């Protein structure tokens, strides 16, 4: 048993879609994405184990940044259509993604195959957000068949990086 600090590993993820929060409407579909996300965790680890297996409890923080952030216009249009109650709607939005932060907690089980390496099964809960600053306009026909045009500036919108992360890997270090 003991407490250790880990090196800062850097991961690059391909995110197909992420939720956006702090909008005046709700959407169950991902509005942000696709993008490539750089993910940098820092964590404290409490390790239990022996020669054949190790079990780690982990907690810490992370920073992330989505590069080349896209907006899923179709999902956003459907959310705005439900919000406005219109018959038809089409929007054109852009976003300025900024780096975000969050916290994480999880566990890792490593089964040592040899003294030098083991198979790692890990699960982490992530809760983070990054400013998105979505801006654009949309037009459509309301219930009385009147053409409407609206400008929208969702300054407080944030990419919501909340959920479970599962990983399987090989951990290499000397076990005595």
Backbone as JSON, one array per atom type, in Angstrom:
{
  "sequence": "XXXXXXXXXXXXXXXXXXXXXXXXXXXXXXXXXXXXXXXXXXXXXXXXXXXXXXXXXXXXXXXXXXXXXXXXXXXXXXXXXXXXXXXXXXXXXXXXXXXXXXXXXXXXXXXXXXXXXXXXXXXXXXXXXXXXXXXXXXXXXXXXXXXXXXXXXXXXXXXXXXXXXXXXXXXXXXXX",
  "N": [[0.84, -1.18, 0.0], [0.42, 2.28, -0.66], [0.97, 5.74, -1.5], [1.26, 7.38, -4.55], [2.55, 9.64, -7.01], [1.74, 10.13, -10.36], [3.37, 10.21, -13.55], [2.72, 12.69, -16.08], [0.7, 11.56, -18.35], [-0.06, 11.9, -21.83], [-2.83, 11.93, -23.92], [-4.39, 11.39, -27.09], [-7.5, 11.72, -28.37], [-10.08, 10.71, -30.6], [-12.96, 12.26, -30.91], [-16.25, 11.63, -31.6], [-18.58, 12.93, -31.03], [-19.88, 15.26, -28.65], [-21.74, 16.36, -25.8], [-23.28, 19.59, -25.35], [-23.46, 22.07, -22.92], [-25.19, 24.52, -20.85], [-26.9, 25.97, -22.51], [-29.85, 27.68, -23.76], [-31.73, 25.75, -24.26], [-32.5, 22.21, -24.34], [-30.75, 19.28, -25.38], [-30.55, 15.96, -26.38], [-28.89, 14.84, -28.14], [-25.52, 14.76, -29.43], [-23.95, 17.88, -29.84], [-21.52, 19.14, -30.26], [-18.65, 18.34, -32.17], [-17.45, 16.29, -34.87], [-14.11, 15.96, -33.43], [-10.56, 16.22, -32.65], [-9.21, 15.48, -29.56], [-7.0, 16.58, -27.16], [-5.81, 15.24, -24.22], [-4.88, 15.56, -20.91], [-4.11, 14.08, -18.0], [-3.69, 14.36, -14.43], [-2.93, 12.66, -11.53], [-3.46, 11.22, -8.26], [-2.48, 8.16, -6.79], [-3.54, 5.34, -5.05], [-2.2, 2.4, -4.18], [-2.72, -1.1, -4.05], [-1.47, -4.34, -3.63], [0.38, -7.17, -4.95], [2.7, -9.61, -6.13], [1.37, -10.91, -8.26], [-0.9, -9.41, -8.96], [-2.26, -6.05, -9.05], [-4.13, -3.44, -7.54], [-5.42, -0.31, -8.11], [-6.57, 2.71, -6.76], [-7.67, 5.77, -7.98], [-7.5, 9.33, -8.24], [-7.97, 12.68, -9.35], [-7.17, 15.46, -11.48], [-7.83, 16.89, -14.74], [-6.82, 18.29, -17.88], [-8.03, 19.45, -21.01], [-8.34, 19.79, -24.61], [-10.2, 20.45, -27.44], [-9.43, 20.14, -30.75], [-9.89, 21.75, -33.91], [-12.69, 22.03, -33.75], [-15.93, 21.07, -34.56], [-19.37, 21.81, -35.31], [-22.28, 19.95, -34.97], [-24.5, 20.53, -37.14], [-27.0, 19.51, -37.89], [-28.0, 18.19, -35.56], [-28.06, 20.39, -33.85], [-29.89, 22.04, -35.22], [-32.26, 20.48, -34.94], [-32.61, 20.59, -32.16], [-32.99, 23.36, -31.77], [-35.29, 23.7, -33.32], [-37.22, 22.26, -31.83], [-37.13, 23.81, -29.51], [-37.98, 26.39, -30.4], [-40.43, 25.72, -31.5], [-41.12, 25.71, -34.16], [-42.06, 25.0, -37.62], [-40.15, 24.33, -39.53], [-36.58, 24.59, -39.74], [-33.35, 26.01, -40.23], [-29.95, 26.28, -39.52], [-26.84, 28.11, -39.11], [-23.91, 27.83, -37.63], [-20.94, 28.59, -35.76], [-18.01, 27.9, -33.77], [-15.77, 28.68, -31.09], [-13.55, 26.86, -29.67], [-12.1, 26.43, -26.5], [-9.43, 25.61, -24.15], [-10.22, 23.21, -21.57], [-11.04, 22.1, -18.2], [-11.23, 19.57, -15.61], [-12.35, 17.04, -13.23], [-11.42, 13.75, -12.1], [-12.0, 10.31, -11.22], [-11.24, 6.96, -10.37], [-10.52, 3.44, -10.99], [-8.04, 0.87, -11.3], [-7.11, -2.3, -12.42], [-4.42, -4.4, -12.51], [-3.05, -7.21, -13.94], [-0.31, -9.06, -13.5], [1.66, -10.43, -15.91], [4.28, -11.15, -16.46], [7.4, -10.44, -14.75], [8.06, -8.01, -15.81], [5.89, -6.89, -17.26], [2.32, -6.24, -17.41], [-1.25, -6.84, -17.8], [-3.62, -4.32, -18.07], [-6.68, -3.16, -16.79], [-8.91, -0.57, -16.78], [-11.07, 1.91, -15.37], [-12.51, 5.1, -15.39], [-14.24, 7.87, -14.01], [-15.13, 10.82, -15.53], [-15.44, 14.34, -15.25], [-15.84, 17.23, -16.72], [-15.48, 20.46, -18.37], [-15.36, 22.76, -21.15], [-15.03, 26.07, -22.45], [-17.09, 27.01, -25.21], [-18.35, 28.92, -26.83], [-20.45, 29.32, -28.91], [-21.81, 30.65, -31.9], [-24.03, 32.21, -34.22], [-26.64, 32.04, -36.72], [-30.13, 31.4, -37.4], [-32.86, 30.38, -39.48], [-36.32, 30.03, -40.32], [-39.66, 28.64, -40.64], [-42.35, 29.61, -38.67], [-45.18, 28.47, -36.63], [-47.31, 29.84, -37.76], [-46.69, 30.05, -40.37], [-44.91, 32.11, -40.96], [-41.91, 33.56, -42.07], [-39.03, 33.49, -40.19], [-36.08, 34.95, -38.82], [-33.26, 34.55, -36.82], [-30.62, 35.76, -34.8], [-28.03, 34.33, -32.89], [-26.1, 34.09, -29.97], [-24.38, 32.15, -28.1], [-22.72, 32.6, -25.64], [-22.03, 31.5, -23.19], [-21.95, 28.79, -23.56], [-20.76, 25.43, -23.2], [-18.54, 22.74, -23.87], [-19.31, 19.54, -22.82], [-17.59, 17.3, -21.1], [-18.23, 14.69, -19.73], [-18.51, 11.57, -18.21], [-17.96, 7.98, -18.46], [-14.76, 6.51, -18.8], [-13.22, 3.88, -20.34], [-10.48, 1.67, -20.38], [-8.09, -0.56, -21.8], [-4.98, -1.99, -21.48], [-1.37, -2.35, -21.69], [0.84, -2.53, -19.1], [4.04, -1.59, -18.26], [6.58, -2.24, -16.12], [9.06, -2.86, -13.62], [8.49, -5.54, -11.46], [8.96, -6.72, -8.26]],
  "CA": [[0.0, 0.0, 0.0], [1.16, 3.53, -0.68], [0.46, 6.81, -2.35], [2.27, 7.79, -5.52], [2.11, 10.57, -8.05], [2.05, 9.58, -11.68], [3.82, 11.13, -14.6], [1.58, 13.22, -16.81], [0.55, 10.99, -19.7], [-0.84, 12.71, -22.76], [-3.59, 11.1, -24.84], [-5.1, 12.04, -28.17], [-8.73, 11.0, -28.64], [-10.96, 11.13, -31.69], [-14.31, 12.36, -30.35], [-17.24, 11.74, -32.67], [-19.61, 13.87, -30.62], [-19.98, 15.55, -27.23], [-22.86, 17.22, -25.42], [-23.0, 21.0, -25.05], [-24.33, 22.5, -21.83], [-25.4, 25.95, -20.63], [-27.67, 26.53, -23.62], [-31.21, 27.94, -23.3], [-32.57, 24.61, -24.62], [-31.9, 20.91, -24.06], [-30.55, 18.37, -26.5], [-29.99, 14.66, -25.99], [-27.94, 14.47, -29.19], [-24.27, 15.53, -29.35], [-23.92, 19.07, -30.69], [-20.12, 19.4, -30.58], [-17.91, 17.23, -32.74], [-16.27, 15.56, -34.39], [-12.85, 16.68, -33.23], [-9.48, 15.53, -31.97], [-9.09, 16.06, -28.23], [-5.79, 16.34, -26.39], [-6.26, 14.97, -22.85], [-3.71, 15.47, -20.02], [-4.53, 13.89, -16.62], [-2.76, 14.32, -13.3], [-3.69, 11.94, -10.51], [-2.84, 10.53, -7.13], [-2.82, 6.75, -6.86], [-3.4, 4.51, -3.86], [-1.97, 1.08, -4.76], [-2.76, -2.31, -3.24], [-1.12, -5.44, -4.5], [1.5, -8.05, -4.74], [3.44, -10.02, -7.31], [0.51, -11.36, -9.35], [-1.9, -8.41, -9.35], [-2.29, -4.78, -8.33], [-5.38, -2.7, -7.66], [-5.16, 1.1, -7.85], [-7.63, 3.71, -6.69], [-7.08, 6.98, -8.55], [-8.29, 10.56, -8.25], [-7.15, 13.81, -9.77], [-7.74, 16.47, -12.37], [-7.35, 16.79, -16.12], [-7.01, 19.4, -18.81], [-8.27, 18.93, -22.36], [-8.64, 20.78, -25.63], [-10.7, 19.9, -28.7], [-8.9, 20.85, -31.91], [-10.72, 21.74, -35.12], [-14.03, 21.74, -33.25], [-17.04, 21.21, -35.49], [-20.72, 21.8, -34.75], [-23.18, 19.08, -35.7], [-25.58, 21.45, -37.49], [-28.27, 18.79, -37.91], [-28.46, 18.02, -34.18], [-28.37, 21.72, -33.33], [-31.14, 22.46, -35.86], [-33.39, 19.76, -34.33], [-32.8, 21.12, -30.8], [-33.57, 24.7, -31.91], [-36.64, 23.51, -33.84], [-38.07, 21.9, -30.68], [-37.13, 24.96, -28.6], [-38.79, 27.46, -30.98], [-41.75, 25.23, -31.87], [-41.35, 26.05, -35.56], [-42.32, 23.89, -38.55], [-38.89, 23.99, -40.19], [-35.52, 25.49, -39.29], [-32.01, 25.71, -40.71], [-29.01, 27.18, -38.87], [-25.44, 28.18, -39.51], [-23.21, 28.19, -36.41], [-19.52, 28.29, -35.62], [-17.62, 27.86, -32.36], [-14.37, 28.87, -30.73], [-13.25, 25.98, -28.55], [-10.98, 26.82, -25.63], [-9.07, 24.51, -23.26], [-11.09, 22.98, -20.43], [-10.51, 21.33, -17.07], [-12.21, 18.74, -14.91], [-11.83, 16.11, -12.23], [-11.61, 12.34, -12.43], [-11.8, 9.3, -10.18], [-11.39, 5.66, -10.98], [-9.8, 2.28, -10.48], [-7.3, 0.1, -12.3], [-6.67, -3.63, -12.03], [-3.34, -4.89, -13.37], [-2.67, -8.6, -13.72], [1.07, -9.17, -13.95], [1.91, -11.63, -16.71], [5.67, -11.44, -16.15], [7.92, -9.42, -13.82], [8.24, -6.74, -16.51], [4.68, -6.29, -17.81], [1.02, -6.76, -17.01], [-2.43, -6.38, -18.53], [-4.3, -3.32, -17.26], [-8.09, -2.85, -17.04], [-9.1, 0.67, -16.03], [-12.28, 2.69, -15.59], [-12.47, 6.4, -14.73], [-15.35, 8.79, -14.21], [-14.62, 12.14, -15.88], [-16.41, 15.44, -15.2], [-15.14, 18.45, -17.12], [-16.12, 21.33, -19.36], [-14.52, 23.78, -21.77], [-15.82, 27.09, -23.13], [-17.3, 26.74, -26.63], [-18.7, 30.2, -27.47], [-21.17, 29.11, -30.17], [-22.4, 31.87, -32.44], [-24.54, 32.04, -35.57], [-28.01, 32.45, -36.97], [-31.0, 30.38, -37.96], [-34.1, 30.87, -40.05], [-37.3, 28.98, -40.52], [-41.07, 29.02, -40.63], [-43.02, 29.34, -37.4], [-46.45, 27.76, -36.76], [-48.24, 30.63, -38.59], [-46.05, 30.1, -41.69], [-44.15, 33.35, -41.14], [-40.47, 33.35, -42.13], [-38.35, 34.12, -39.05], [-34.62, 34.87, -38.79], [-32.74, 34.9, -35.49], [-29.19, 35.72, -34.49], [-27.84, 33.69, -31.58], [-24.74, 34.11, -29.44], [-24.39, 31.34, -26.89], [-21.41, 32.9, -25.07], [-21.75, 30.67, -22.0], [-22.01, 27.37, -23.9], [-19.56, 24.67, -22.85], [-18.44, 21.32, -24.21], [-19.47, 18.75, -21.6], [-16.82, 16.05, -21.12], [-18.65, 13.96, -18.53], [-18.87, 10.19, -18.51], [-17.02, 6.92, -18.1], [-13.68, 6.18, -19.72], [-12.73, 2.51, -20.16], [-9.26, 1.41, -21.15], [-7.38, -1.83, -21.67], [-3.63, -1.71, -21.95], [-0.22, -3.1, -21.17], [1.65, -1.69, -18.21], [5.4, -2.1, -18.2], [7.46, -1.78, -15.04], [9.68, -3.98, -12.91], [7.8, -6.01, -10.25], [9.86, -7.6, -7.51]],
  "C": [[0.88, 1.24, 0.0], [0.48, 4.53, -1.57], [1.58, 7.21, -3.29], [1.69, 8.86, -6.42], [2.56, 9.99, -9.37], [2.64, 10.66, -12.58], [2.58, 11.62, -15.34], [1.51, 12.6, -18.2], [-0.32, 11.91, -20.55], [-1.52, 11.75, -23.73], [-4.22, 11.97, -25.92], [-6.29, 11.17, -28.51], [-9.41, 11.55, -29.88], [-12.37, 11.08, -31.13], [-15.29, 12.53, -31.51], [-18.35, 12.72, -32.3], [-19.64, 14.03, -29.11], [-21.18, 16.46, -26.99], [-22.36, 18.65, -25.22], [-23.98, 21.42, -23.97], [-24.35, 24.02, -21.74], [-25.96, 26.65, -21.86], [-29.09, 26.81, -23.11], [-32.2, 26.82, -23.64], [-31.81, 23.33, -24.32], [-31.76, 20.12, -25.36], [-29.97, 17.07, -25.96], [-28.96, 14.18, -27.0], [-26.66, 15.31, -29.04], [-24.27, 16.69, -30.34], [-22.5, 19.41, -31.11], [-19.48, 18.14, -31.17], [-18.29, 17.01, -34.18], [-15.07, 16.48, -34.21], [-11.77, 15.72, -32.74], [-9.3, 16.24, -30.64], [-7.79, 15.61, -27.58], [-6.2, 16.29, -24.92], [-5.03, 14.76, -21.98], [-4.19, 15.31, -18.58], [-3.37, 14.01, -15.64], [-3.51, 13.69, -12.15], [-2.81, 11.44, -9.38], [-3.35, 9.1, -7.14], [-2.57, 6.09, -5.51], [-3.35, 3.06, -4.36], [-2.0, -0.01, -3.71], [-2.3, -3.45, -4.14], [0.08, -6.22, -4.09], [2.16, -8.39, -6.05], [2.55, -10.35, -8.5], [-0.48, -10.31, -9.85], [-1.76, -7.15, -8.5], [-3.63, -4.13, -8.57], [-5.11, -1.27, -7.23], [-6.46, 1.87, -7.76], [-7.0, 5.03, -7.09], [-8.05, 8.15, -8.43], [-7.39, 11.7, -8.67], [-7.92, 14.76, -10.66], [-7.21, 16.23, -13.78], [-7.59, 18.1, -16.84], [-7.24, 18.77, -20.19], [-8.55, 20.08, -23.32], [-9.05, 20.07, -26.91], [-10.21, 20.74, -29.86], [-9.83, 20.7, -33.11], [-12.16, 21.37, -34.77], [-15.1, 22.03, -34.3], [-18.35, 21.26, -34.69], [-21.55, 20.86, -35.61], [-24.45, 19.9, -35.97], [-26.94, 20.75, -37.48], [-28.83, 18.6, -36.51], [-28.84, 19.35, -33.56], [-29.68, 22.24, -33.92], [-32.35, 21.79, -35.21], [-33.67, 20.28, -32.92], [-33.44, 22.51, -30.85], [-35.01, 24.63, -32.42], [-37.62, 23.17, -32.7], [-38.2, 23.08, -29.72], [-38.06, 26.08, -29.11], [-40.22, 27.03, -31.28], [-42.12, 25.55, -33.3], [-41.64, 24.79, -36.37], [-41.04, 23.39, -39.19], [-37.84, 25.01, -39.77], [-34.19, 25.03, -39.89], [-31.05, 26.75, -40.11], [-27.62, 27.11, -39.46], [-24.66, 28.71, -38.31], [-21.74, 27.83, -36.5], [-19.2, 28.35, -34.12], [-16.13, 28.12, -32.23], [-14.1, 28.04, -29.48], [-12.03, 26.47, -27.8], [-10.62, 25.62, -24.75], [-10.02, 24.43, -22.05], [-10.39, 22.18, -19.35], [-11.63, 20.51, -16.45], [-11.54, 17.88, -13.86], [-12.14, 14.68, -12.67], [-11.37, 11.48, -11.22], [-12.01, 7.94, -10.82], [-10.58, 4.58, -10.31], [-9.13, 1.55, -11.64], [-6.88, -1.23, -11.69], [-5.6, -4.06, -13.02], [-3.0, -6.31, -12.96], [-1.29, -8.77, -14.34], [1.28, -10.51, -14.65], [3.35, -12.09, -16.51], [6.12, -10.4, -15.13], [8.03, -8.06, -14.47], [6.94, -6.11, -17.0], [3.42, -7.0, -17.32], [-0.09, -6.2, -17.87], [-3.26, -5.5, -17.59], [-5.74, -3.12, -17.74], [-8.43, -1.65, -16.16], [-10.44, 1.3, -16.37], [-12.16, 3.97, -14.77], [-13.78, 7.13, -15.0], [-14.74, 10.16, -14.44], [-15.75, 13.16, -15.79], [-15.66, 16.73, -15.51], [-15.92, 19.24, -18.15], [-15.1, 22.3, -19.92], [-15.41, 24.79, -22.5], [-15.9, 26.81, -24.63], [-17.63, 28.0, -27.42], [-19.3, 30.0, -28.87], [-21.89, 30.38, -30.6], [-22.9, 31.59, -33.85], [-25.94, 32.57, -35.72], [-28.81, 31.26, -37.49], [-32.26, 31.04, -38.5], [-35.04, 29.71, -40.27], [-38.7, 29.53, -40.5], [-41.69, 28.63, -39.3], [-44.37, 28.67, -37.67], [-47.48, 28.52, -37.6], [-47.67, 30.86, -40.0], [-45.35, 31.42, -41.99], [-42.66, 33.01, -41.12], [-39.83, 34.16, -40.99], [-36.84, 33.94, -39.22], [-34.16, 35.32, -37.42], [-31.23, 34.8, -35.47], [-29.07, 35.1, -33.1], [-26.36, 33.73, -31.21], [-24.76, 33.42, -28.1], [-23.01, 31.44, -26.23], [-21.04, 31.96, -23.93], [-21.77, 29.17, -22.3], [-20.67, 26.7, -23.62], [-19.66, 23.24, -23.4], [-18.46, 20.55, -22.9], [-18.74, 17.41, -21.75], [-17.08, 15.33, -19.8], [-19.03, 12.56, -18.93], [-17.8, 9.22, -18.05], [-16.0, 6.72, -19.21], [-13.21, 4.76, -19.36], [-11.45, 2.35, -20.96], [-8.7, 0.04, -20.79], [-5.99, -1.56, -22.22], [-2.61, -2.64, -21.37], [0.59, -2.14, -20.33], [3.01, -2.35, -18.05], [6.16, -1.43, -17.08], [7.98, -3.01, -14.31], [8.91, -4.29, -11.63], [8.74, -6.96, -9.53], [9.13, -8.54, -6.61]]
}
